[in-house]
Structure formats: C-alpha cells, structure tokens
C-alpha cells in the first residue's frame, strides 16, 4: 500500500470521527436542548423519544431528521476544498448515522444487540449516550453510561 493510499484511508477515518463528533454535538446541544421548546424546529426529536417510549423503542424514520442531515451535509461541502477523502468520510458517517438510527428504531432487538448505548439513551438515561453510530465522543466527554 502506498503512502498516498494510507493518507486517503486516514482522511476517511478522520472524516468518520468528525461526523461522530457532530452527531454528539447536534444530539446533545441542539436536539435535546432546543427540541424541548414545542415551537422549535427540532421538537420532532422530543416527539421521537415519546414515540419510542410508547412503542417499545420503535418509531418510523423521520423526514425531519433526513432533511436536517441533508442541510448539514450541504453545509459541509466546503470541506471538499481541503480534502475530498475527509469529506467522503464525513458524508459516510452521516449516511451510517441515518441507516443505523433508522434500523435501530424499526427493530428494537437489533438496537439492543448492536447499539445498546442508544437503547440506554432511550430507556434509562436520556441525558447520556448522545452518539448513535459508535460511542467514541461519549467516552471522551464522559457522557457514556455503561448500564
């Protein structure tokens, strides 16, 4: 493997790590903070938590969430100027988030097996476990609950 290929792989991995950080920031500081206001554009997330409580962790995919992920992706196109591979990693992280979060709320047994930290976020600790795809930043910021 050449130095250039290794560089590309590293940039994709850094993009994934960056996307996971955005996931933590958006979930904790926007969806849970601003979403509490019933007139907020982000209130859909609090409704998502309520639906999961009523329906054994299940909820249908959110068009609101998809729309905001799309806007977030558009807002990051400037990264293409610096690194196509970093941008690719960040967008891959965005797609992984959408797929994993959607799958988790269509199949709660799958969620409990593969992303138990998100199950815990919805059940016992709504103010912890902000990352969905993998809990890297929850571990770093000490917001991960192991229960």
mmCIF file of C-alpha atoms in Angstrom:
data_model
loop_
_atom_site.group_PDB
_atom_site.id
_atom_site.type_symbol
_atom_site.label_atom_id
_atom_site.label_comp_id
_atom_site.label_asym_id
_atom_site.label_seq_id
_atom_site.Cartn_x
_atom_site.Cartn_y
_atom_site.Cartn_z
ATOM 1 C CA UNK A 1 0.000 0.000 0.000
ATOM 2 C CA UNK A 2 1.426 3.372 -0.993
ATOM 3 C CA UNK A 3 1.796 6.427 1.201
ATOM 4 C CA UNK A 4 -0.979 8.127 -0.790
ATOM 5 C CA UNK A 5 -3.418 5.261 -0.196
ATOM 6 C CA UNK A 6 -2.642 5.280 3.523
ATOM 7 C CA UNK A 7 -3.248 9.036 3.551
ATOM 8 C CA UNK A 8 -6.643 8.550 1.897
ATOM 9 C CA UNK A 9 -7.637 5.916 4.450
ATOM 10 C CA UNK A 10 -6.539 8.158 7.326
ATOM 11 C CA UNK A 11 -8.531 11.083 5.907
ATOM 12 C CA UNK A 12 -11.677 8.929 5.572
ATOM 13 C CA UNK A 13 -11.259 7.733 9.162
ATOM 14 C CA UNK A 14 -10.777 11.321 10.366
ATOM 15 C CA UNK A 15 -13.945 12.281 8.472
ATOM 16 C CA UNK A 16 -15.839 9.494 10.254
ATOM 17 C CA UNK A 17 -14.514 10.681 13.615
ATOM 18 C CA UNK A 18 -15.534 14.247 12.760
ATOM 19 C CA UNK A 19 -19.045 13.069 11.786
ATOM 20 C CA UNK A 20 -19.324 11.234 15.099
ATOM 21 C CA UNK A 21 -18.362 14.449 16.923
ATOM 22 C CA UNK A 22 -21.052 16.349 15.016
ATOM 23 C CA UNK A 23 -23.508 13.629 15.963
ATOM 24 C CA UNK A 24 -22.663 14.130 19.659
ATOM 25 C CA UNK A 25 -22.867 17.948 19.440
ATOM 26 C CA UNK A 26 -26.108 18.009 17.451
ATOM 27 C CA UNK A 27 -27.833 15.406 19.595
ATOM 28 C CA UNK A 28 -26.841 16.890 22.950
ATOM 29 C CA UNK A 29 -26.846 20.614 22.294
ATOM 30 C CA UNK A 30 -29.456 21.063 19.560
ATOM 31 C CA UNK A 31 -31.933 18.198 19.530
ATOM 32 C CA UNK A 32 -32.228 17.796 23.296
ATOM 33 C CA UNK A 33 -31.773 21.444 24.263
ATOM 34 C CA UNK A 34 -33.684 23.324 21.564
ATOM 35 C CA UNK A 35 -36.014 20.403 20.920
ATOM 36 C CA UNK A 36 -37.624 20.854 24.358
ATOM 37 C CA UNK A 37 -39.333 24.014 23.094
ATOM 38 C CA UNK A 38 -42.528 22.793 21.441
ATOM 39 C CA UNK A 39 -42.306 25.634 18.896
ATOM 40 C CA UNK A 40 -38.758 24.728 17.887
ATOM 41 C CA UNK A 41 -37.943 23.232 14.502
ATOM 42 C CA UNK A 42 -36.162 20.498 16.481
ATOM 43 C CA UNK A 43 -39.129 19.477 18.631
ATOM 44 C CA UNK A 44 -39.555 16.432 16.369
ATOM 45 C CA UNK A 45 -36.741 14.811 18.339
ATOM 46 C CA UNK A 46 -38.590 15.044 21.652
ATOM 47 C CA UNK A 47 -41.626 13.592 19.869
ATOM 48 C CA UNK A 48 -39.333 10.797 18.672
ATOM 49 C CA UNK A 49 -38.430 9.995 22.290
ATOM 50 C CA UNK A 50 -42.112 9.989 23.261
ATOM 51 C CA UNK A 51 -42.995 7.645 20.387
ATOM 52 C CA UNK A 52 -40.183 5.283 21.400
ATOM 53 C CA UNK A 53 -41.461 5.244 24.976
ATOM 54 C CA UNK A 54 -44.957 4.327 23.766
ATOM 55 C CA UNK A 55 -43.884 1.773 21.150
ATOM 56 C CA UNK A 56 -41.151 -0.408 22.667
ATOM 57 C CA UNK A 57 -38.332 1.743 21.208
ATOM 58 C CA UNK A 58 -39.848 1.679 17.733
ATOM 59 C CA UNK A 59 -40.514 4.741 15.606
ATOM 60 C CA UNK A 60 -40.797 5.346 11.886
ATOM 61 C CA UNK A 61 -37.974 7.130 10.030
ATOM 62 C CA UNK A 62 -38.147 10.896 10.453
ATOM 63 C CA UNK A 63 -38.286 13.084 7.371
ATOM 64 C CA UNK A 64 -37.313 15.997 9.619
ATOM 65 C CA UNK A 65 -34.146 14.183 10.607
ATOM 66 C CA UNK A 66 -33.365 13.324 6.977
ATOM 67 C CA UNK A 67 -33.922 16.953 5.946
ATOM 68 C CA UNK A 68 -31.588 18.315 8.634
ATOM 69 C CA UNK A 69 -28.945 15.713 7.811
ATOM 70 C CA UNK A 70 -29.163 16.837 4.192
ATOM 71 C CA UNK A 71 -28.743 20.508 5.217
ATOM 72 C CA UNK A 72 -25.836 19.596 7.481
ATOM 73 C CA UNK A 73 -24.219 17.743 4.577
ATOM 74 C CA UNK A 74 -24.693 20.709 2.240
ATOM 75 C CA UNK A 75 -23.189 22.984 4.868
ATOM 76 C CA UNK A 76 -20.051 20.864 4.834
ATOM 77 C CA UNK A 77 -19.361 20.911 1.101
ATOM 78 C CA UNK A 78 -16.610 23.462 1.793
ATOM 79 C CA UNK A 79 -14.583 20.518 3.123
ATOM 80 C CA UNK A 80 -14.164 19.401 -0.482
ATOM 81 C CA UNK A 81 -11.767 22.315 -0.925
ATOM 82 C CA UNK A 82 -9.429 20.838 1.689
ATOM 83 C CA UNK A 83 -9.855 17.082 1.298
ATOM 84 C CA UNK A 84 -12.225 15.055 -0.832
ATOM 85 C CA UNK A 85 -11.423 11.997 1.270
ATOM 86 C CA UNK A 86 -12.170 13.736 4.594
ATOM 87 C CA UNK A 87 -15.462 14.966 3.111
ATOM 88 C CA UNK A 88 -16.219 11.438 1.912
ATOM 89 C CA UNK A 89 -15.587 10.103 5.438
ATOM 90 C CA UNK A 90 -17.830 12.763 6.980
ATOM 91 C CA UNK A 91 -20.637 12.022 4.500
ATOM 92 C CA UNK A 92 -20.179 8.298 5.064
ATOM 93 C CA UNK A 93 -20.615 8.999 8.776
ATOM 94 C CA UNK A 94 -23.816 10.886 8.028
ATOM 95 C CA UNK A 95 -25.202 8.002 5.957
ATOM 96 C CA UNK A 96 -24.168 5.471 8.607
ATOM 97 C CA UNK A 97 -25.938 7.540 11.254
ATOM 98 C CA UNK A 98 -29.161 7.615 9.202
ATOM 99 C CA UNK A 99 -29.048 3.888 8.423
ATOM 100 C CA UNK A 100 -28.131 2.765 11.945
ATOM 101 C CA UNK A 101 -30.614 5.074 13.682
ATOM 102 C CA UNK A 102 -33.405 4.082 11.302
ATOM 103 C CA UNK A 103 -32.665 0.345 11.652
ATOM 104 C CA UNK A 104 -32.470 0.681 15.440
ATOM 105 C CA UNK A 105 -35.956 2.163 15.704
ATOM 106 C CA UNK A 106 -37.506 -0.294 13.281
ATOM 107 C CA UNK A 107 -36.042 -3.288 15.149
ATOM 108 C CA UNK A 108 -35.505 -2.768 18.890
ATOM 109 C CA UNK A 109 -33.953 -6.233 19.314
ATOM 110 C CA UNK A 110 -31.302 -5.248 16.769
ATOM 111 C CA UNK A 111 -30.727 -1.981 18.670
ATOM 112 C CA UNK A 112 -30.262 -3.807 21.959
ATOM 113 C CA UNK A 113 -27.784 -6.234 20.385
ATOM 114 C CA UNK A 114 -25.714 -3.860 18.193
ATOM 115 C CA UNK A 115 -26.003 -0.382 19.718
ATOM 116 C CA UNK A 116 -27.042 -0.935 23.341
ATOM 117 C CA UNK A 117 -25.807 2.558 24.305
ATOM 118 C CA UNK A 118 -28.632 4.038 22.222
ATOM 119 C CA UNK A 119 -31.151 1.713 23.861
ATOM 120 C CA UNK A 120 -29.896 3.017 27.224
ATOM 121 C CA UNK A 121 -30.238 6.602 25.960
ATOM 122 C CA UNK A 122 -33.913 5.977 25.214
ATOM 123 C CA UNK A 123 -34.697 3.931 28.292
ATOM 124 C CA UNK A 124 -32.758 4.793 31.423
ATOM 125 C CA UNK A 125 -30.512 7.780 30.655
ATOM 126 C CA UNK A 126 -31.884 10.306 28.140
ATOM 127 C CA UNK A 127 -29.147 12.755 29.185
ATOM 128 C CA UNK A 128 -26.304 10.410 28.267
ATOM 129 C CA UNK A 129 -25.108 8.329 25.311
ATOM 130 C CA UNK A 130 -25.507 11.037 22.678
ATOM 131 C CA UNK A 131 -23.679 9.158 19.924
ATOM 132 C CA UNK A 132 -25.668 6.660 17.881
ATOM 133 C CA UNK A 133 -23.194 5.112 15.438
ATOM 134 C CA UNK A 134 -20.395 4.474 17.955
ATOM 135 C CA UNK A 135 -19.840 5.999 21.405
ATOM 136 C CA UNK A 136 -16.370 7.488 20.837
ATOM 137 C CA UNK A 137 -17.209 11.044 21.945
ATOM 138 C CA UNK A 138 -19.430 9.869 24.789
ATOM 139 C CA UNK A 139 -16.413 8.020 26.157
ATOM 140 C CA UNK A 140 -14.092 11.006 25.606
ATOM 141 C CA UNK A 141 -16.545 13.525 27.126
ATOM 142 C CA UNK A 142 -17.593 11.103 29.872
ATOM 143 C CA UNK A 143 -21.248 11.098 28.897
ATOM 144 C CA UNK A 144 -21.348 7.337 28.259
ATOM 145 C CA UNK A 145 -23.455 5.245 30.652
ATOM 146 C CA UNK A 146 -22.379 1.613 30.825
ATOM 147 C CA UNK A 147 -25.672 0.339 32.280
#
